XYZ file of C-alpha atoms in Angstrom:
359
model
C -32.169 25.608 -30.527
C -32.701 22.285 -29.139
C -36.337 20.354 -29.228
C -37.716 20.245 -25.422
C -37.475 16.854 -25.293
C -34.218 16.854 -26.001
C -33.510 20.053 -23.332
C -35.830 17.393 -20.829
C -33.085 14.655 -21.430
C -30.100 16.791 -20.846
C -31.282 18.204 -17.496
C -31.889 14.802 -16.434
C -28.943 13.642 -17.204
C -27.443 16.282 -15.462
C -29.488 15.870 -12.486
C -28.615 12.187 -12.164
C -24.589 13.225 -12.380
C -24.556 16.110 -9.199
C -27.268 14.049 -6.947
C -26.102 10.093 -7.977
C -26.177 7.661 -4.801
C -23.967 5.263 -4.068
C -26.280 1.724 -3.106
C -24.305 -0.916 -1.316
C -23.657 -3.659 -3.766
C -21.499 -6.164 -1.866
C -21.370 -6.667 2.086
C -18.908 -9.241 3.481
C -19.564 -8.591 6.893
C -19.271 -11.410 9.541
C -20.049 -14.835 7.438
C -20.629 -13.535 4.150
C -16.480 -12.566 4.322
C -15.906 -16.374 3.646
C -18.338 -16.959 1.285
C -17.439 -13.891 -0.730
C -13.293 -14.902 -0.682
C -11.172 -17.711 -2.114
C -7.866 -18.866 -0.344
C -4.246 -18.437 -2.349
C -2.216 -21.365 -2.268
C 0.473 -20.539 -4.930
C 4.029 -19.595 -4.155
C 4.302 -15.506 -3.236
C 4.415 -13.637 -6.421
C 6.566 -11.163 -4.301
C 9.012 -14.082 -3.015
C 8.304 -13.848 0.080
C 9.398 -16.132 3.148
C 5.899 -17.231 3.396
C 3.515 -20.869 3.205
C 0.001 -19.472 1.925
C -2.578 -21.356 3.610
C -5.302 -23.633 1.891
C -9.046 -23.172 3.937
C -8.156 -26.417 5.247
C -4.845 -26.148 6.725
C -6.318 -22.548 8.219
C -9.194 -24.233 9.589
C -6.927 -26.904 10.606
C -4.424 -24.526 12.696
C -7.170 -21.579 14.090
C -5.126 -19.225 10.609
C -8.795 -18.013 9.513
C -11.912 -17.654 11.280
C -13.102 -15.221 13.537
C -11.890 -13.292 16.545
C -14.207 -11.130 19.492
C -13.514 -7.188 18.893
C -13.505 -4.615 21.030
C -17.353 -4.540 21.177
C -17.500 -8.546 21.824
C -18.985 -8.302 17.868
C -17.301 -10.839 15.532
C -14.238 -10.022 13.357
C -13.107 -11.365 10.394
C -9.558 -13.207 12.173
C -6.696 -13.762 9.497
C -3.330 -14.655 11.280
C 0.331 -15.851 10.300
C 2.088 -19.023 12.808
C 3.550 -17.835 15.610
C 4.378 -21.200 16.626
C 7.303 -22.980 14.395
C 10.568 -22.390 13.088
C 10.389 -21.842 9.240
C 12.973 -22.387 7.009
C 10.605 -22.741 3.885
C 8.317 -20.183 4.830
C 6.066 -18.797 7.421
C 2.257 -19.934 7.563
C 0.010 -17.250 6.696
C -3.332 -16.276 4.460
C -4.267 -14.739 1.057
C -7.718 -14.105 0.211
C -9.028 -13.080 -2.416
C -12.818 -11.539 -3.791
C -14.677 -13.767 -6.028
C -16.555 -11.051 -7.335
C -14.481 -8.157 -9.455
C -15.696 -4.485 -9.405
C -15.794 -1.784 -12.209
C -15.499 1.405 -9.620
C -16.491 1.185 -6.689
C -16.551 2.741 -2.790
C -15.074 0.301 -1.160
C -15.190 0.643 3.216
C -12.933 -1.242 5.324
C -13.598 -1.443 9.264
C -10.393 -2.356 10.772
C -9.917 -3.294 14.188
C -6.378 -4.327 14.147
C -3.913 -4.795 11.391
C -0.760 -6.629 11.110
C 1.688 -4.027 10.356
C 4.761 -2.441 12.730
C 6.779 -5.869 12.928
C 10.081 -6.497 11.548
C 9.901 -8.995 8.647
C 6.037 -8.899 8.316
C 5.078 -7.304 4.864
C 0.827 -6.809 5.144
C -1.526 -5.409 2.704
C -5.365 -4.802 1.810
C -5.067 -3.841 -2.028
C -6.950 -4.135 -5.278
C -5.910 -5.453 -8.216
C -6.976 -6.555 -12.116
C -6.109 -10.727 -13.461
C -4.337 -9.224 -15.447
C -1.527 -7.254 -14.027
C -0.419 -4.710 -14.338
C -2.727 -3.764 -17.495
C -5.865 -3.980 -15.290
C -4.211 -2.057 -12.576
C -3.652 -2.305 -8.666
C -4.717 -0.253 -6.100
C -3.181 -0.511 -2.703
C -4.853 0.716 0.484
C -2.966 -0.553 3.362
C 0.503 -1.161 2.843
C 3.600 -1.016 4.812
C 7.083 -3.214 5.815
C 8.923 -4.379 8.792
C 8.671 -1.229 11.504
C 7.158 1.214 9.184
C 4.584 3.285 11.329
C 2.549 5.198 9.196
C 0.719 4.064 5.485
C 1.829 3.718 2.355
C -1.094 4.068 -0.705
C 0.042 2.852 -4.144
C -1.048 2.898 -7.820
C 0.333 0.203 -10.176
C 0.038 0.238 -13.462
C 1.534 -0.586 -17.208
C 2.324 2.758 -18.677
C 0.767 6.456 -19.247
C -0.104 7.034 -15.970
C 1.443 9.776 -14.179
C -0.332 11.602 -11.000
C -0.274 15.518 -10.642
C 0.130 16.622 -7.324
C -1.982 19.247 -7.534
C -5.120 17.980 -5.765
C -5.822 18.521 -2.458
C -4.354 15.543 -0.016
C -3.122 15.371 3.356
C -0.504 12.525 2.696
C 2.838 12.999 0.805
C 3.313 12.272 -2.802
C 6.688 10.388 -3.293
C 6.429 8.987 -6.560
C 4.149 10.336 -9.543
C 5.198 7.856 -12.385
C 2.571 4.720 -11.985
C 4.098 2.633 -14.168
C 5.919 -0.672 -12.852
C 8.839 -0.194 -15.243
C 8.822 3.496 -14.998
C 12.810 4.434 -16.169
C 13.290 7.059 -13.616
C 11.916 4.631 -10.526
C 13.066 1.868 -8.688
C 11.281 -1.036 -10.174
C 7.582 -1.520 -9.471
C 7.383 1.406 -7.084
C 4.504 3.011 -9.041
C 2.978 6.091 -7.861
C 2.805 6.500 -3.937
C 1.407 8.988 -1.312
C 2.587 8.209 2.456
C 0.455 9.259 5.055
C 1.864 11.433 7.468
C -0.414 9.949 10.564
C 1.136 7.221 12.650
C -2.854 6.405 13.221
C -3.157 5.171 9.716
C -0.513 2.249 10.319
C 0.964 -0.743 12.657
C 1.467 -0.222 16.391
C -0.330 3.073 16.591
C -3.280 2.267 14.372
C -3.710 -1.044 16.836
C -3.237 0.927 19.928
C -5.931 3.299 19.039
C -8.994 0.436 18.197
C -7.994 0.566 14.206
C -10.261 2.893 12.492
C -11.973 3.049 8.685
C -10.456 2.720 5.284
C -12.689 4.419 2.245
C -11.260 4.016 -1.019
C -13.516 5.657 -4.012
C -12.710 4.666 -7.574
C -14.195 6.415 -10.310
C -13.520 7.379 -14.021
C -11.770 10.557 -12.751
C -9.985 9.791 -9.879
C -9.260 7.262 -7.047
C -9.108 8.631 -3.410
C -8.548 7.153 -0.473
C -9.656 8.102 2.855
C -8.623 7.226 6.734
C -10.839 7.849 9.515
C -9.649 6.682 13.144
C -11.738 5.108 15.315
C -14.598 7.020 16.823
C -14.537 9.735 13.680
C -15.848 8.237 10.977
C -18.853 10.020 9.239
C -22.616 9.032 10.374
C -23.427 8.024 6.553
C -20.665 5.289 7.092
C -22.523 4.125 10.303
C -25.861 4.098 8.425
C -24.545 2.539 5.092
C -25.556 5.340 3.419
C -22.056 6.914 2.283
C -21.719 10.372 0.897
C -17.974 11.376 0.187
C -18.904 14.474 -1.267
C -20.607 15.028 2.676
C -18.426 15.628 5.001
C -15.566 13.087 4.783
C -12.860 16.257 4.623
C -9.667 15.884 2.365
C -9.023 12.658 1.251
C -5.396 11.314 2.731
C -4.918 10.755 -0.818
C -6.001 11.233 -4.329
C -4.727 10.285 -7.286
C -5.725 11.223 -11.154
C -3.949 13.139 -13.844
C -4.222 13.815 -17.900
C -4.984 10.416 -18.424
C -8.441 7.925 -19.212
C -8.521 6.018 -15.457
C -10.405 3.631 -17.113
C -7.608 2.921 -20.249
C -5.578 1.105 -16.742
C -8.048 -0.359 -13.832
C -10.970 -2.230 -14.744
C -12.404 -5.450 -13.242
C -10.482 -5.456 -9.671
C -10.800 -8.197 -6.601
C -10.322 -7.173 -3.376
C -7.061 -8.857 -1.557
C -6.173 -9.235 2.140
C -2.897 -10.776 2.610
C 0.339 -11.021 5.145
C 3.173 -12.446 3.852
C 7.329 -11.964 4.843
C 10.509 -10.544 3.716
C 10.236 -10.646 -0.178
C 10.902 -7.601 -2.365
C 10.017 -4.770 -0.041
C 10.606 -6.251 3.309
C 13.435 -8.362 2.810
C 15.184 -5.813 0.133
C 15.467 -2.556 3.050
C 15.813 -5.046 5.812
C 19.517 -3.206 6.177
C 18.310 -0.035 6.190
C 16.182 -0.146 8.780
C 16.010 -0.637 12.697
C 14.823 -4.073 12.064
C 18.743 -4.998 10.872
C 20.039 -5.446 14.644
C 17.505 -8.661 15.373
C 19.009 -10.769 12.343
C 21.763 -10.903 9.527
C 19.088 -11.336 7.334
C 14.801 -10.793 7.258
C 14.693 -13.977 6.551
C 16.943 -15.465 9.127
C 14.840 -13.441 11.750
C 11.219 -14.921 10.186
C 11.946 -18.065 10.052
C 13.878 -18.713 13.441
C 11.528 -16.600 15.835
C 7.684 -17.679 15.472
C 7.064 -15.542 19.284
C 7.466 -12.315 17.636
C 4.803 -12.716 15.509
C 1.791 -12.768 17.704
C 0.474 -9.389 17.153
C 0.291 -9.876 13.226
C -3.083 -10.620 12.292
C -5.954 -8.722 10.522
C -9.475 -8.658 12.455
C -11.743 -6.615 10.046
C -15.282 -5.816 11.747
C -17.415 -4.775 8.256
C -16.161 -4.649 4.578
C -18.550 -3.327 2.483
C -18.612 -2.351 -1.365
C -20.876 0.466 -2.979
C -21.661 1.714 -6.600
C -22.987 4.743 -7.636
C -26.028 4.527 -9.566
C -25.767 4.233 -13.392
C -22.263 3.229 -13.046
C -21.145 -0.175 -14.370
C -21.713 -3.256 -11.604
C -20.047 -5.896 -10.085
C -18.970 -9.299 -11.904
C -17.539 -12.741 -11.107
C -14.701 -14.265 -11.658
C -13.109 -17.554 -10.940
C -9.773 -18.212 -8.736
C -8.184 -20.712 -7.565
C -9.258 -21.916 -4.236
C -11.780 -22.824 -2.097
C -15.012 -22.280 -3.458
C -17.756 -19.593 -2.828
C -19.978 -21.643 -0.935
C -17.493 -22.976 1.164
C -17.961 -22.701 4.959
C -15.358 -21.184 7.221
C -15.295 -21.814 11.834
C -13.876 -19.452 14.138
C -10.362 -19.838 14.763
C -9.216 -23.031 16.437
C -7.826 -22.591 19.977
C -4.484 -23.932 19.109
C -4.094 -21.164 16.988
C -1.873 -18.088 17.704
C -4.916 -15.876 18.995
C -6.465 -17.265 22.552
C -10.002 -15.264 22.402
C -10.529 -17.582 19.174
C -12.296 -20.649 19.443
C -14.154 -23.164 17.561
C -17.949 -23.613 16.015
C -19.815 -26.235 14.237
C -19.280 -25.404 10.458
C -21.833 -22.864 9.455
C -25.104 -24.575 7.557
């Protein structure tokens, strides 16, 4: 039989397992965003058709700032040109977190996205420095007319989802691994939502809505809640997925040790055009009768781009208690402490304007 004290510890421990909390860690709501995220400036690891945009040449062209939302609250603004032809690639932004997480709840308000237009190639993903042994976890994720989501694991190999939890999306790959032989090449393992809501042209026509992604040692899910739904304990910052959140549009976990393949993840919001995905199925989609080529249509018509831009009302990032925390992490770019205005009114985006630089 084992001593009481020993009996005491157990039940505690128990205890602190069924009733943990998760206690908001990391909010990059409204200013903090830009303190919080570091520009990309290096060529598209994805080839893209795409110039990523230093702070200064977004602050320069109204690329990064803020935007009114519905509400007339302020919204993190990320946009692409819409105003020059392109040969060498179209303007647009990569940020980055400077602060990695080791699990995490991470919430996404998203008032508009830049997804359902030919060429464009957005995406609001996780991912490890080094990749793919650290892991990536994509969110939001979709190519040229594509309306609903696509939510992806990648990963170096031994990971295989079952597709035996409970999910409202569809699985369509189960092999997670980038170089998986039965696979086309860095497809990984991907659910697609079956909810035009969740992406693109219907997702901006209904107000956006809320992205939850939970990350544990067992499992990562990923929730979608359209505007108006969400749960209370979102609202209140006080999140409970275990609540009332209902089935998760996807989860992912399997006979394998989750934390053998993601550790130490940055958050990434980032637009870029054509590449690998978008530019490889141009053909074989609807997108084919604007251009020859994506890349012919992206660079020659700037116009068409307009409605591609992120404007994210809240991102906030949660641990549960007892759980491993937060670190940082250097990238390249602009700095932590660097200050970020609205969008300038030449940009692509008229209800942006201009500010003093933030003190």
């Amino acid at each position: 039989m084992l001593p009481t004290h020993c009996l005491l510890l157990l039940v505690s421990a128990l205890f602190q397992t069924t009733f943990a909390t998760y206690q908001l860690v990391q909010d990059y709501t409204g200013d903090a965003f830009w303190q919080g995220f570091e520009f990309f400036t290096e060529a598209d690891p994805t080839d893209g058709l795409v110039q990523f945009q230093s702070l200064e040449q977004a602050n320069a062209t109204g690329l990064a700032g803020f935007i009114e939302s519905g509400n007339s609250s302020l919204a993190v603004y990320m946009g692409v040109d819409t105003k020059q032809v392109a040969p060498e690639g179209r303007a647009s932004i990569r940020v980055s977190s400077t602060q990695t997480f080791q699990h995490a709840l991470v919430i996404a308000d998203i008032a508009h996205m830049p997804g359902g237009v030919c060429g464009s190639w957005p995406a609001f993903w996780m991912v490890g420095a080094n990749w793919p042994n650290n892991g990536e976890i994509d969110i939001v994720e979709g190519v040229n007319d594509q309306i609903t989501n696509s939510m992806t694991l990648h990963t170096n190999e031994g990971v295989v989802v079952s597709n035996t939890s409970d999910f409202s999306g569809e699985l369509f790959t189960a092999n997670c691994d980038i170089n998986a032989p039965d696979q086309p090449a860095n497809a990984g393992c991907s659910i697609g939502d079956n909810s035009n809501l969740t992406f693109g042209t219907d997702f901006n026509a209904a107000g956006g809505g809320v992205y939850a992604t939970e990350w544990t040692s067992e499992s990562i899910k990923i929730w979608f809640f359209p505007r108006g739904s969400s749960p209370d304990d979102i609202a209140s910052s006080t999140p409970d997925p275990e609540a009332d959140w209902g089935t998760p549009n996807s989860v992912f976990q399997g006979s394998f040790d989750m934390d053998d393949h993601f550790n130490n993840l940055s958050i990434i919001f980032d637009t870029t055009f054509c590449g690998q995905w978008a530019g490889a199925i141009w053909n074989t989609t609807s997108c084919a009768s604007l251009a020859p080529t994506c890349e012919d249509y992206v660079a020659n018509n700037p116009q068409d781009f307009t409605d591609v831009f992120w404007a994210i009302n809240t991102l906030q990032v949660f641990q549960d208690n007892g759980q491993e925390g937060s670190s940082m992490t250097n990238f390249t770019g602009a700095g932590g402490s660097t200050k970020v205005r609205r969008s300038h009114p030449a940009g692509p985006r008229s209800g942006a304007r201009v500010l003093p630089m933030y003190s």
